[in-house]
mmCIF file of C-alpha atoms in Angstrom:
data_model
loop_
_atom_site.group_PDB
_atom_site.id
_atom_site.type_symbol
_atom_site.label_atom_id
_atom_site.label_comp_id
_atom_site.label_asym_id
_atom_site.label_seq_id
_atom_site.Cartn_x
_atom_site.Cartn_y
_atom_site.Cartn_z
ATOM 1 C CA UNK A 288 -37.246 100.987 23.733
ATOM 2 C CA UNK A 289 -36.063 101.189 20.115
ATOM 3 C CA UNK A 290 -32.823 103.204 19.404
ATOM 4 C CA UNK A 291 -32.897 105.349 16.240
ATOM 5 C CA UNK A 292 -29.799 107.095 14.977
ATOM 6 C CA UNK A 293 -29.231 110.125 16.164
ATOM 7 C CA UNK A 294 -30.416 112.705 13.688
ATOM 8 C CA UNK A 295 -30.836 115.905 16.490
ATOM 9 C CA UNK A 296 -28.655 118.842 14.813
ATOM 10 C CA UNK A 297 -28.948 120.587 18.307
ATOM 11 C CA UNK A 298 -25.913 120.159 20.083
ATOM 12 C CA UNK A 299 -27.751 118.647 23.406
ATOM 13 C CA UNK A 300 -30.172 116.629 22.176
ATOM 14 C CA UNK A 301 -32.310 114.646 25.307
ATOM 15 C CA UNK A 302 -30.937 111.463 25.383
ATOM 16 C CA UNK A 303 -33.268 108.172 26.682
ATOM 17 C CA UNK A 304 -31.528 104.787 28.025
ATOM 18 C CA UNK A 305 -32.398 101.995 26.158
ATOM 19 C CA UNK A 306 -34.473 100.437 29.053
ATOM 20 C CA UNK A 307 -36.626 103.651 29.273
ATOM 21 C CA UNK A 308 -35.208 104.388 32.899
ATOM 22 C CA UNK A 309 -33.476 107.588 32.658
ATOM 23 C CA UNK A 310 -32.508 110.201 30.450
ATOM 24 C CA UNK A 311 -30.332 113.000 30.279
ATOM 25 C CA UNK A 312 -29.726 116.582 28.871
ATOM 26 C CA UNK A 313 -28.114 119.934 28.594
ATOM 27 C CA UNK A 314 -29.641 121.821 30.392
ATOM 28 C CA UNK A 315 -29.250 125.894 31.189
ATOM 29 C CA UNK A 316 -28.987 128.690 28.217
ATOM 30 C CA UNK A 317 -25.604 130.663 26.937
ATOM 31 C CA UNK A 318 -22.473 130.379 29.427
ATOM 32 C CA UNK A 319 -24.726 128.375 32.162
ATOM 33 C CA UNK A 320 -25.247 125.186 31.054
ATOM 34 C CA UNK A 321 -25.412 122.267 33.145
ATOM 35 C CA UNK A 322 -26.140 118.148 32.673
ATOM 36 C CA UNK A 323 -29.422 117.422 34.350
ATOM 37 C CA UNK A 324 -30.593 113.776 34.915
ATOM 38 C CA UNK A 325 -34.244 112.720 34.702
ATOM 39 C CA UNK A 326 -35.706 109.715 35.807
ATOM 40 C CA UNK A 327 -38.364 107.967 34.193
ATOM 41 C CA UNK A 328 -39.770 104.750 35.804
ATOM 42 C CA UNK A 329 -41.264 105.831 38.782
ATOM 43 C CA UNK A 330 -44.791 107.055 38.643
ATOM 44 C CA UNK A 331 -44.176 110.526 37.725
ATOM 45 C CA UNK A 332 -40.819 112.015 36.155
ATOM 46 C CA UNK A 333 -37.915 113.986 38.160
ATOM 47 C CA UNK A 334 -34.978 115.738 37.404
ATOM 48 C CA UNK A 335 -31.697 116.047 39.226
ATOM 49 C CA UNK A 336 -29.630 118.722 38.309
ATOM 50 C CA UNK A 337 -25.388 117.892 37.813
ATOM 51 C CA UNK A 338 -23.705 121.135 38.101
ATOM 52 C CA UNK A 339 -19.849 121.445 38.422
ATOM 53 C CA UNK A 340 -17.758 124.316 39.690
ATOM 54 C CA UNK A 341 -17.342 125.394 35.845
ATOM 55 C CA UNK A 342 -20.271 125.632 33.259
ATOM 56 C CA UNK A 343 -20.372 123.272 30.317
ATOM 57 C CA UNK A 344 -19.535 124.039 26.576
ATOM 58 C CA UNK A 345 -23.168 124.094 24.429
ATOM 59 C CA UNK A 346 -21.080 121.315 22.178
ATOM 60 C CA UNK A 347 -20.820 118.990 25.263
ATOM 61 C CA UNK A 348 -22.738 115.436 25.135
ATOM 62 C CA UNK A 349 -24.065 113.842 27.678
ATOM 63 C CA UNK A 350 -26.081 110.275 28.432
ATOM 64 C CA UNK A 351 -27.633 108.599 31.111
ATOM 65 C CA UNK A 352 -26.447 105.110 31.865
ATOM 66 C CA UNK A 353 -28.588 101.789 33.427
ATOM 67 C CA UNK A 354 -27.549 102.800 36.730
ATOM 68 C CA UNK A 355 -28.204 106.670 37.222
ATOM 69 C CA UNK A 356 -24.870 108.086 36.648
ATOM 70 C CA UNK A 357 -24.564 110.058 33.703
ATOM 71 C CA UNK A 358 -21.561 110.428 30.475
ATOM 72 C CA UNK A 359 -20.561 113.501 29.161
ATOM 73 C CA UNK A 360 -18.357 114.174 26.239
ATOM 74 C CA UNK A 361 -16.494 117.327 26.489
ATOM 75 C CA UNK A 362 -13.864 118.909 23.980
ATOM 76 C CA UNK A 363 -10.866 120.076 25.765
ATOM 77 C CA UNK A 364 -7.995 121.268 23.370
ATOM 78 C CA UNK A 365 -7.298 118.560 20.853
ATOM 79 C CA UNK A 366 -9.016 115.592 22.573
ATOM 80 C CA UNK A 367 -12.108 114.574 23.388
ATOM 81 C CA UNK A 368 -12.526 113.632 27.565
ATOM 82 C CA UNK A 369 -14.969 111.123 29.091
ATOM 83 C CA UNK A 370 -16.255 110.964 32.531
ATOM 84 C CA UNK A 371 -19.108 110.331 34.842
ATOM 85 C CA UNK A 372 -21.430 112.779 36.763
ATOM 86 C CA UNK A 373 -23.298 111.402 39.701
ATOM 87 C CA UNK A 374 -25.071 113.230 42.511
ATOM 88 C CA UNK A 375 -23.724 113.426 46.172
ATOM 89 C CA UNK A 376 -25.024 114.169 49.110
ATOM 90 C CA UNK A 377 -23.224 116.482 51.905
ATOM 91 C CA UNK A 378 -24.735 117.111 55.199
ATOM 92 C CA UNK A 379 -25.994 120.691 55.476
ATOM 93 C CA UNK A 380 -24.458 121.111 52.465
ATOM 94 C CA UNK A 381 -27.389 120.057 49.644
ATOM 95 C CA UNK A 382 -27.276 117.896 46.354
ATOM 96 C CA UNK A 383 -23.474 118.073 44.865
ATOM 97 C CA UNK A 384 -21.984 116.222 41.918
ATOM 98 C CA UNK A 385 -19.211 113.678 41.513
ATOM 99 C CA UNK A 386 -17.028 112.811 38.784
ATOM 100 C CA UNK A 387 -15.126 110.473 37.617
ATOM 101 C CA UNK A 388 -12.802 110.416 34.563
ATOM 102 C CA UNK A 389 -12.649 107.796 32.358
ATOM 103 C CA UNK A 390 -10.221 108.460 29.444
ATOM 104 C CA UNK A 391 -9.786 110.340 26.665
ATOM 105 C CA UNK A 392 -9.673 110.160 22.231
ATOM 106 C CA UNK A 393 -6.918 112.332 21.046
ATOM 107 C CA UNK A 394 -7.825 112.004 16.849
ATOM 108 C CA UNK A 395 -4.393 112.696 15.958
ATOM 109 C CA UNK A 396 -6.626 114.448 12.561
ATOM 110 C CA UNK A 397 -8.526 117.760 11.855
ATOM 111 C CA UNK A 398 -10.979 116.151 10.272
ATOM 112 C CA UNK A 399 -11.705 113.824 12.370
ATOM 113 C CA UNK A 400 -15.141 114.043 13.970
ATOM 114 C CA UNK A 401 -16.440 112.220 17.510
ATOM 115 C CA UNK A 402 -19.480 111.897 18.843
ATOM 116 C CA UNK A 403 -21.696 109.703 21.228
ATOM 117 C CA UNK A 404 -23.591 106.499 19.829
ATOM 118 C CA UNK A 405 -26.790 106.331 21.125
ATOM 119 C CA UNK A 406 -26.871 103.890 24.575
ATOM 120 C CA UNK A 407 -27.145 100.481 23.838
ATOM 121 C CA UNK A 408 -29.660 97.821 25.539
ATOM 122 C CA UNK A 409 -28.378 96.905 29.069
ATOM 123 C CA UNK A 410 -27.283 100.373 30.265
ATOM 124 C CA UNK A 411 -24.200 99.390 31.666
ATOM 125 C CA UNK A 412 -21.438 100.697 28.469
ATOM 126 C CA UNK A 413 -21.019 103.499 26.051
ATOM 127 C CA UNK A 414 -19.771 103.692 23.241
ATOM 128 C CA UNK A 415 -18.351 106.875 21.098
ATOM 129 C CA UNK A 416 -17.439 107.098 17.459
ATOM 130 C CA UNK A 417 -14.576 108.617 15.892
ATOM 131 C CA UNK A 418 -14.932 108.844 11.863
ATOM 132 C CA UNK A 419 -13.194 110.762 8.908
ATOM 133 C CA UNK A 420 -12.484 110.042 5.847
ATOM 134 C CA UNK A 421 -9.594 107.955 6.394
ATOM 135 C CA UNK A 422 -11.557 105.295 8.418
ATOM 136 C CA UNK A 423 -13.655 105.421 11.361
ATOM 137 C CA UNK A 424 -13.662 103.646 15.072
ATOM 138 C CA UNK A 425 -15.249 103.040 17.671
ATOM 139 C CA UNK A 426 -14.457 103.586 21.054
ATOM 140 C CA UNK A 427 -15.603 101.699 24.187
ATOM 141 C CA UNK A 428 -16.219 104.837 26.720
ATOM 142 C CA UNK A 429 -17.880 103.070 29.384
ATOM 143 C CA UNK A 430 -18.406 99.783 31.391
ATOM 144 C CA UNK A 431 -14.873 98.139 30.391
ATOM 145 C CA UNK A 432 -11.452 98.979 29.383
ATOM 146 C CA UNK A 433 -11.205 102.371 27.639
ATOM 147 C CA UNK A 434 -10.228 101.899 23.725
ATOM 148 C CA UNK A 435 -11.192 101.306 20.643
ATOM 149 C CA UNK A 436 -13.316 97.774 19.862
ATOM 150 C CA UNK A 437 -13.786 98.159 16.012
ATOM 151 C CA UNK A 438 -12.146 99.674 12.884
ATOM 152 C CA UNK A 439 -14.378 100.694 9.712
ATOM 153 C CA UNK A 440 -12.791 101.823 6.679
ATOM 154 C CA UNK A 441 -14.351 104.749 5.423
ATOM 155 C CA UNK A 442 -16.554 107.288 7.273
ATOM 156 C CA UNK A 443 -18.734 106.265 9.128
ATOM 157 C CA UNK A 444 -22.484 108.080 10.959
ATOM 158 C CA UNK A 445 -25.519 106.893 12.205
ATOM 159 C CA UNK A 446 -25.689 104.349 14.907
ATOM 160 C CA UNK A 447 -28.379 101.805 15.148
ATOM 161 C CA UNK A 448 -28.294 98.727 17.496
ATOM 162 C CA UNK A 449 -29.584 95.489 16.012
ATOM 163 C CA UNK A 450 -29.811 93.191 19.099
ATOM 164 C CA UNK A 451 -30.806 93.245 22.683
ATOM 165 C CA UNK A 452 -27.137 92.060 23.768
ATOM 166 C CA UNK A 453 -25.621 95.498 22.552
ATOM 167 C CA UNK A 454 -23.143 93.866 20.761
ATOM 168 C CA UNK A 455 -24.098 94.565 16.834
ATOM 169 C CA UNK A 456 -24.606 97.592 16.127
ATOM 170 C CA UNK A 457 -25.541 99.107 12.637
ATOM 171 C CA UNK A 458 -23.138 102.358 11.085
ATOM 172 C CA UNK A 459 -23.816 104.532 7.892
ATOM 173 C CA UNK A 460 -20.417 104.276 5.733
ATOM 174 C CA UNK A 461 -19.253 106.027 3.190
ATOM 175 C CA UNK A 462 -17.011 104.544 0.348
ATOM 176 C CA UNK A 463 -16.538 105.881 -2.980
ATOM 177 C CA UNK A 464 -18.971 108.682 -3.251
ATOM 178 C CA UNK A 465 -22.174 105.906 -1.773
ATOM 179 C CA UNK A 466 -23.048 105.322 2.055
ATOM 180 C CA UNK A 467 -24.626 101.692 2.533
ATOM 181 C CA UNK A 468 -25.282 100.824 6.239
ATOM 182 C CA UNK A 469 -23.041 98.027 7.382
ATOM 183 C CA UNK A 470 -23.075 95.739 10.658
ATOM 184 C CA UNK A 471 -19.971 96.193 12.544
ATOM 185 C CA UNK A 472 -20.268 93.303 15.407
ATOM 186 C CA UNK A 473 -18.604 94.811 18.569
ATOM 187 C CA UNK A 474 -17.109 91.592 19.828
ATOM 188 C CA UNK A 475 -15.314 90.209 16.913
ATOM 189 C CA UNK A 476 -14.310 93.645 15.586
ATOM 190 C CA UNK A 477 -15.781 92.801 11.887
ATOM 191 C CA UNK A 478 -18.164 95.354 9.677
ATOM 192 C CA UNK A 479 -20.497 93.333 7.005
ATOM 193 C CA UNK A 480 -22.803 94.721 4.490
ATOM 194 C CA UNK A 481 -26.403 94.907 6.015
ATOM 195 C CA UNK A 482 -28.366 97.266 3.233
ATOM 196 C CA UNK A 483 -27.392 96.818 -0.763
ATOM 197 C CA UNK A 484 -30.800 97.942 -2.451
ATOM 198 C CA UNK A 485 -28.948 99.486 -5.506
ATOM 199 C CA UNK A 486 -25.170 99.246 -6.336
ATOM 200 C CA UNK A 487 -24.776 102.984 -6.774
ATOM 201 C CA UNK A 488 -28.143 104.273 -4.223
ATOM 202 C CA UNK A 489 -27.285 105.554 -0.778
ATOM 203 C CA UNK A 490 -29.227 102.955 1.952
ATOM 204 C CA UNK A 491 -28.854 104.083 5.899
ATOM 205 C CA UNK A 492 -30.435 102.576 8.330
ATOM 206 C CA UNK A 493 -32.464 105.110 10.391
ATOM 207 C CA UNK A 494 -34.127 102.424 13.406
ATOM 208 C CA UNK A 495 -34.667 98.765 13.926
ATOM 209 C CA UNK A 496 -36.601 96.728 16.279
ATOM 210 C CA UNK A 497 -35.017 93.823 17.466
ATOM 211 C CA UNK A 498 -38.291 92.282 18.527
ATOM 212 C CA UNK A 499 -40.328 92.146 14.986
ATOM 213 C CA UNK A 500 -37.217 93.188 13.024
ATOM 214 C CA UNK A 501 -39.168 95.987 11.865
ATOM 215 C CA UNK A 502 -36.437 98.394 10.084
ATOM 216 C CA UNK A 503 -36.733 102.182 8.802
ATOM 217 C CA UNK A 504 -34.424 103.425 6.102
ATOM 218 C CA UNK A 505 -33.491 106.358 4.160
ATOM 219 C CA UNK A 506 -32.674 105.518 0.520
ATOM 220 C CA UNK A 507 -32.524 107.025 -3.009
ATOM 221 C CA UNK A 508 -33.001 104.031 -5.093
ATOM 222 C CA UNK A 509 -36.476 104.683 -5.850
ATOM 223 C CA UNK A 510 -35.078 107.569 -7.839
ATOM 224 C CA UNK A 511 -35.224 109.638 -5.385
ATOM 225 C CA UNK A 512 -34.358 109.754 -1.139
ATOM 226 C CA UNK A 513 -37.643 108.513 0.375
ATOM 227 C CA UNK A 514 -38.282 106.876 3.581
ATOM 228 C CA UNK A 515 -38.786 102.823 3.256
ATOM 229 C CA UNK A 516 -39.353 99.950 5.572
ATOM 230 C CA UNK A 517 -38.230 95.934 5.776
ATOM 231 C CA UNK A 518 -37.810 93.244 8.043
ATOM 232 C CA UNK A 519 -34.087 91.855 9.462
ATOM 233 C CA UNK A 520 -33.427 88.929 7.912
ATOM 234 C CA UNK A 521 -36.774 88.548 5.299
ATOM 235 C CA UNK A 522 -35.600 88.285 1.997
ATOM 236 C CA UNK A 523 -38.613 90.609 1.084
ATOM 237 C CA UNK A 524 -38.026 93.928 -0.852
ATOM 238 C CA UNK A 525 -38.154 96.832 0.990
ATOM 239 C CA UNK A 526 -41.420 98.836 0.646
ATOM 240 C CA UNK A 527 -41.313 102.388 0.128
ATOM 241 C CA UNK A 528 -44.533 103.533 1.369
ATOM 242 C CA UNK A 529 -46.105 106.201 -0.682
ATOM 243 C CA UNK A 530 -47.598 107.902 2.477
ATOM 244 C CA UNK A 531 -44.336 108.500 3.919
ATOM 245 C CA UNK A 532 -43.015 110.413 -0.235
ATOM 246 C CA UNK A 533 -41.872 113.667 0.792
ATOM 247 C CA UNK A 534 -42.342 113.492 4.730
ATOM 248 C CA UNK A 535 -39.906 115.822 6.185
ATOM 249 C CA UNK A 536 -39.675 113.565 8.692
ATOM 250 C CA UNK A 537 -37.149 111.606 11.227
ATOM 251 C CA UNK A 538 -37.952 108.420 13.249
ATOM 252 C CA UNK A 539 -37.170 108.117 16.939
ATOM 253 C CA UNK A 540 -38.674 105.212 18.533
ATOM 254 C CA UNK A 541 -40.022 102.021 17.131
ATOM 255 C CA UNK A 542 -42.858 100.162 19.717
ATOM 256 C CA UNK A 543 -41.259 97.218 20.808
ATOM 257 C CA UNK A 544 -42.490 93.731 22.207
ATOM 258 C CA UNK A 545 -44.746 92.912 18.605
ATOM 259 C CA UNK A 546 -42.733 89.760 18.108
ATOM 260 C CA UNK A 547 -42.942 88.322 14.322
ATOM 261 C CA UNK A 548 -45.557 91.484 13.318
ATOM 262 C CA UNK A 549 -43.466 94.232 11.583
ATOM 263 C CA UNK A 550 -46.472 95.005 10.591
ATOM 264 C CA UNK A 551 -48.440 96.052 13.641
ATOM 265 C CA UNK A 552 -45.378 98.196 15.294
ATOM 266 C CA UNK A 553 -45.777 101.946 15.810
ATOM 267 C CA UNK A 554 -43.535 104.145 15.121
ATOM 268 C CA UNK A 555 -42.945 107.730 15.853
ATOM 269 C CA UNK A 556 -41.490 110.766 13.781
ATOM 270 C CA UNK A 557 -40.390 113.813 14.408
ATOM 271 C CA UNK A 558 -41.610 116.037 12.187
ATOM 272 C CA UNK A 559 -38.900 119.292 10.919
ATOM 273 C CA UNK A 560 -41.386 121.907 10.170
ATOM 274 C CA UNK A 561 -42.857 123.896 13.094
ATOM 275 C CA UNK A 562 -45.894 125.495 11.897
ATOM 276 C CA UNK A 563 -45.291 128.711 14.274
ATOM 277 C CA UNK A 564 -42.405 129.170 12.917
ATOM 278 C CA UNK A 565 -40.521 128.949 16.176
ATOM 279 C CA UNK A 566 -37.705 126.829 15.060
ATOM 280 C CA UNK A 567 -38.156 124.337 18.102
ATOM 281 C CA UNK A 568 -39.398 120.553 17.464
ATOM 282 C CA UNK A 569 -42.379 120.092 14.766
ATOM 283 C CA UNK A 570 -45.085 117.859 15.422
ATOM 284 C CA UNK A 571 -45.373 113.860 16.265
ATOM 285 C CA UNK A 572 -46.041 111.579 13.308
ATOM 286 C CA UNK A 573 -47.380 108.129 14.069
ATOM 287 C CA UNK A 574 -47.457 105.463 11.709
ATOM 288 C CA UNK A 575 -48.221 101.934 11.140
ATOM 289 C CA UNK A 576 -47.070 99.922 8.053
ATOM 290 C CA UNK A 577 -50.422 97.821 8.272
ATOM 291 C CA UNK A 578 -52.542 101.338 8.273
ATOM 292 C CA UNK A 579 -51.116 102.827 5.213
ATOM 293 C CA UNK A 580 -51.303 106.237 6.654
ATOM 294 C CA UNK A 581 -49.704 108.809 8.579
ATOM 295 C CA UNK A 582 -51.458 110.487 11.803
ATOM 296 C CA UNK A 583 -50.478 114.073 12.637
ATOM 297 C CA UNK A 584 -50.209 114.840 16.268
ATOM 298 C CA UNK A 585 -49.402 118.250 18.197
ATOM 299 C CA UNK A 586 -46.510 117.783 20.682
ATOM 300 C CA UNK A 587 -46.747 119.030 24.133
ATOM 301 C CA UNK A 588 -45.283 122.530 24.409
ATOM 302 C CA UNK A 589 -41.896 122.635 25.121
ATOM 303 C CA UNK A 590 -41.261 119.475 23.664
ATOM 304 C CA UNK A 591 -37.632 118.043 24.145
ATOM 305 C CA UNK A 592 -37.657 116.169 20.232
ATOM 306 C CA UNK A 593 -38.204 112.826 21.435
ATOM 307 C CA UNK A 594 -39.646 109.971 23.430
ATOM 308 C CA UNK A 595 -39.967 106.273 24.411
ATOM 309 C CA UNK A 596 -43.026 103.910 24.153
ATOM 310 C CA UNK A 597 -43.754 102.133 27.291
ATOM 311 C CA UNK A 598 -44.963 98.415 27.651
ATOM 312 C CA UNK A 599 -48.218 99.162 27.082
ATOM 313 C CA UNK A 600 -47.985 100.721 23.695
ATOM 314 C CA UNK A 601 -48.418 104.273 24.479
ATOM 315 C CA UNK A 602 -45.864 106.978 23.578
ATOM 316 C CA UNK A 603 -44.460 109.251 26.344
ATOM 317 C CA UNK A 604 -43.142 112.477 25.236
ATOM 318 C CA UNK A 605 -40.691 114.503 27.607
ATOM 319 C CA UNK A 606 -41.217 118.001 27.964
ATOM 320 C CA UNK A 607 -39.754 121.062 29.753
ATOM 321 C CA UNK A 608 -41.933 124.338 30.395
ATOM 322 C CA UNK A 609 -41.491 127.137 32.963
ATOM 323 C CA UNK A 610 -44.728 125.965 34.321
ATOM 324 C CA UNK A 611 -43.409 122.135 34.470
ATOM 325 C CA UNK A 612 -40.034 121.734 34.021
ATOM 326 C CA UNK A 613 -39.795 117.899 34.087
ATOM 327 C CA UNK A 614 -43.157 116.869 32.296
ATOM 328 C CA UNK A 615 -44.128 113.156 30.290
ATOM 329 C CA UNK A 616 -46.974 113.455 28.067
ATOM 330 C CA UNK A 617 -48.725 110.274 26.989
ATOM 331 C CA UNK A 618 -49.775 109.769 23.459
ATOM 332 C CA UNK A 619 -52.180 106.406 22.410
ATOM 333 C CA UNK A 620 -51.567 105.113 18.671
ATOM 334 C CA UNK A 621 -54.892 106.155 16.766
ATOM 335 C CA UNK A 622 -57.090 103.252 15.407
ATOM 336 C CA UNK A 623 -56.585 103.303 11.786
ATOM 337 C CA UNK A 624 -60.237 103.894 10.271
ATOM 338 C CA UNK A 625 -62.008 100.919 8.394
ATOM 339 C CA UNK A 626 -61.193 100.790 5.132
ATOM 340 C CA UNK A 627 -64.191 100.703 2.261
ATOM 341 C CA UNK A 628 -65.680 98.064 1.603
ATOM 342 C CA UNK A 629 -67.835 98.161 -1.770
ATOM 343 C CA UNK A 630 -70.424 95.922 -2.173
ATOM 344 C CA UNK A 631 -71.474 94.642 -5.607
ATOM 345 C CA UNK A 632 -74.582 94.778 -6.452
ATOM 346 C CA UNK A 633 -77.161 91.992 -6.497
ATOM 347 C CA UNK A 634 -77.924 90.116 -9.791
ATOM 348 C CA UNK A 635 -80.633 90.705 -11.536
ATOM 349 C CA UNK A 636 -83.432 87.795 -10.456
ATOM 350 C CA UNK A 637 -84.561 85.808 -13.505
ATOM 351 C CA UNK A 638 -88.046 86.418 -14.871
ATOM 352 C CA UNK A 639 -90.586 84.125 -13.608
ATOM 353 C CA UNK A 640 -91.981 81.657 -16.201
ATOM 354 C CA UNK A 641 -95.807 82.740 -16.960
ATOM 355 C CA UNK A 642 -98.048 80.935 -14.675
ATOM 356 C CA UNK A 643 -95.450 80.105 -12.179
ATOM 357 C CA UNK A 644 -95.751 80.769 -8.250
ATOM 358 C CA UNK A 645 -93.648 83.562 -7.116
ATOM 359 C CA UNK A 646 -90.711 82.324 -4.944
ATOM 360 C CA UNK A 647 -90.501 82.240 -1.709
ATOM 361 C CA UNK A 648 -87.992 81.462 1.501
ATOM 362 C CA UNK A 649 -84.236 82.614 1.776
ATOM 363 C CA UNK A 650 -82.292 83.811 -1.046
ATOM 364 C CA UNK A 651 -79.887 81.402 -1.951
ATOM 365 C CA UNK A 652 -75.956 81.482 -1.557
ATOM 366 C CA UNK A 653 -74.139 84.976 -1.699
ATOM 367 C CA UNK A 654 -71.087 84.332 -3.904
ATOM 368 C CA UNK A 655 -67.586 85.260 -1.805
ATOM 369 C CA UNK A 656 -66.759 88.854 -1.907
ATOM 370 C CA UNK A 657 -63.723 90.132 -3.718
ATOM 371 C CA UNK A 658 -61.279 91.083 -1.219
ATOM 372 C CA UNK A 659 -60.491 95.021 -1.696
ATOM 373 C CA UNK A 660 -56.733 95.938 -2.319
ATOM 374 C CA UNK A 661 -56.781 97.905 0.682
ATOM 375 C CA UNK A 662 -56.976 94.494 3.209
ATOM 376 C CA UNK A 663 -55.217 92.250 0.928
ATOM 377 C CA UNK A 664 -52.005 90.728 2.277
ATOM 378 C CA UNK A 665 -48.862 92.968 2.220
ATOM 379 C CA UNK A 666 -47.489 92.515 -1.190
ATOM 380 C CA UNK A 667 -47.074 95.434 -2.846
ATOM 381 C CA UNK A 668 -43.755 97.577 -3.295
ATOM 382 C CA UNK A 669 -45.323 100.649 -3.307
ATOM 383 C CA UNK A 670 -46.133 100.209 -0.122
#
C-alpha cells in the first residue's frame, strides 16, 4: 500500500502496515481503552484484543508491525515510552498480552511535540518524530538501536515515505513563516528540498507512490491552498486539478503496482463533512488524474477513516459495528464515463452539373476528426 501522512485529528486513528497485513487501533471508550490488533491477509479479517492490567490514555498511539506485534506510544510524565504488545497464550488461562519496552524520548522542551510516523515498507522498524520550533528529529523506535537517525532544522509534520526500502522518507518543515516538504534520507542523516513551487507558497507533500511516482500535495501557490498532483522526478509542473478546488478532502491511499502511469492510479479521500451530522468519518472520494473527476462514495457504517487497496485494484475499507466488530468492505474504482465526442457535420455535396448521372458507390475519404480537449494528452495546468 501507499502511505499518506497522517492527517487523523482523533487521537487513535486505525493504523495499516505498509504491506496491508495488519493493522492496529485504540480500541474501548472513556477510562477503558485498550490496543486491539487486526489482521488483514487471510480471507476474512480478525481482531485480537491487547489488554494490560491498566487501561490506556485516549492520547496513546499505537501500530502494527510486519510481524504481528504491535507499538504503542504512551506519555508518562515528561517522556514519551515505547514498547511492544504481543498476545500470549496461558493454559486454562485464555489470550494474555506481553510487553516489551523499548526506550524512551525525554524532549528536554515544552514545546516539543512527538508523535508516530506512519510504518514504513518492510514492517520490521518504526520510527517517531520529535519536532518544535527549535529543530525536529527523528527517532528510530523499532527494529534497531533506540535513538535518533536524523536532525531537521525547523519544525517539522507530515510523514510520507518515498521508496520501498523505507529509508527516504518525506517531512513538512517549517522555516521562516513557509513549510516546503523536504527529503530527509534516513541512512545518511541529510534533509534536501523535494517541493519549491513558489519561493514564498506553502508545498506539503500529502502521499506518494513509489511505483508510478504519482504524488498528492497541498499548496497555496495557485493563490490559494488547493489540492495538486505530479510525478517524482518529472520535471513537469504540477497540475492543480480543478475538480479537486475546494474539496474538503484528505488522501489516504494511493493504488499501487501502475508502474510509469501516474495517470491511471486511484486514489482515495477521505472526505471531512458527514452529511448526518454525526461528526464520525465523511464519505470516500475516488479519483483518477486521467478521469478528470471525482466519484462520491458512501462508507460502510462505522467506518474506521481509512483503508488499503489490495493487488487487484479494489479498495478495502475497515469497519467496526456492534453487529460486526471487525468488518472489510470492498470498494471497485468506477469506470470514468466516455467523454463526448462531437461530430462535425458533413459537407455540403456539390451540385451536380445539368445532364450529369447522379453518383453512385462509397462516399469518398472522411477527413481525420479533431481530437476533443477532453482525450487529448495531459498537458494542461489546470488540470
Amino acid at each position: 500500500m501507499t502511505v499518506c501522512a497522517i492527517e487523523i485529528t482523533t487521537a487513535a486513528p486505525f493504523t495499516i502496515a505498509a504491506d496491508g497485513s495488519y493493522a492496529a487501533r485504540l480500541a474501548g471508550s472513556g477510562e477503558a481503552r485498550y490496543p486491539e490488533r487486526w489482521t488483514l491477509a487471510g480471507p476474512e479479517p480478525y481482531a485480537v484484543p491487547l489488554p494490560l492490567a491498566q487501561p490506556e490514555e485516549a492520547d496513546s498511539e499505537v501500530q502494527p508491525l510486519g510481524d504481528g506485534r504491535v507499538l504503542i506510544h504512551r506519555r508518562v510524565a515528561d517522556r514519551h515510552a515505547f514498547a511492544l504488545l504481543y498476545p500470549t497464550g496461558g493454559a486454562g488461562a485464555g489470550p494474555r498480552t506481553g510487553e516489551l519496552a523499548l526506550g524512551s524520548v525525554v524532549p528536554g522542551r515544552e514545546d516539543v511535540r512527538v508523535s508516530l510516523l506512519p510504518p514504513p515498507p518492510g514492517g520490521a522498524r518504526a520510527y517517531a518524530l520529535a519536532s518544535s520550533a527549535a529543530g525536529s528529529a527523528v527517532w528510530r523506535v523499532a527494529g534497531g538501536p533506540f535513538g535518533p537517525v536524523a536532525r531537521i532544522p525547523g519544525r517539522c509534520t507530515g510523514g510520507v515515505w518515498l521508496d520501498r526500502g523505507g529509508r527516504m522518507l518525506a517531512l513538512d518543515r517549517e522555516r521562516e513563516g513557509t513549510v516546503k516538504a523536504v527529503a530527509v534520507d534516513l541512512g545518511r542523516g541529510e534533509a534536501t528540498p523535494l517541493l519549491q513551487i513558489a519561493d514564498g507558497s506553502d508545498d506539503r507533500l500529502l502521499c506518494a507512490d513509489p511505483d508510478s511516482g504519482l504524488v498528492l500535495i497541498r499548496s497555496d501557490a495557485p493563490g490559494e491552498t488547493r489540492l495538486g498532483w505530479g510525478v517524482l522526478g518529472s520535471a513537469r509542473p504540477v497540475r492543480f486539478p480543478e475538480c479537486l478546488r475546494g474539496l474538503p478532502a484528505v488522501p489516504f491511499a494511493v493504488q499501487p503496482g501502475q508502474a510509469l502511469m501516474p495517470e491511471t492510479c486511484g486514489v482515495a479521500f477521505r472526505l471531512e463533512d458527514p452529511a448526518d451530522g454525526s461528526g464520525g468519518w465523511g464519505d470516500v472520494a475516488l479519483w483518477r488524474p486521467a478521469d478528470r473527476r471525482v466519484f462520491r462514495l458512501a462508507a460502510p457504517a462505522g467506518w474506521l477513516g481509512t483503508g488499503v487497496w489490495s493487488p487487484e485494484g479494489r479498495l478495502r475499507l475497515p469497519y467496526s459495528t456492534p453487529e460486526v466488530p471487525c468488518g472489510i468492505a470492498g470498494v471497485a474504482m468506477p469506470d470514468a464515463p466516455a467523454p463526448p465526442v462531437r461530430v462535425a457535420a458533413p459537407p455540403a455535396a456539390e451540385p451536380a452539373a445539368p445532364g450529369a448521372a447522379p453518383r453512385t458507390g462509397p462516399p469518398g475519404p472522411v477527413p481525420p476528426r479533431p481530437v476533443p480537449l477532453q482525450q487529448a494528452p495531459l498537458r494542461s495546468a489546470a488540470r
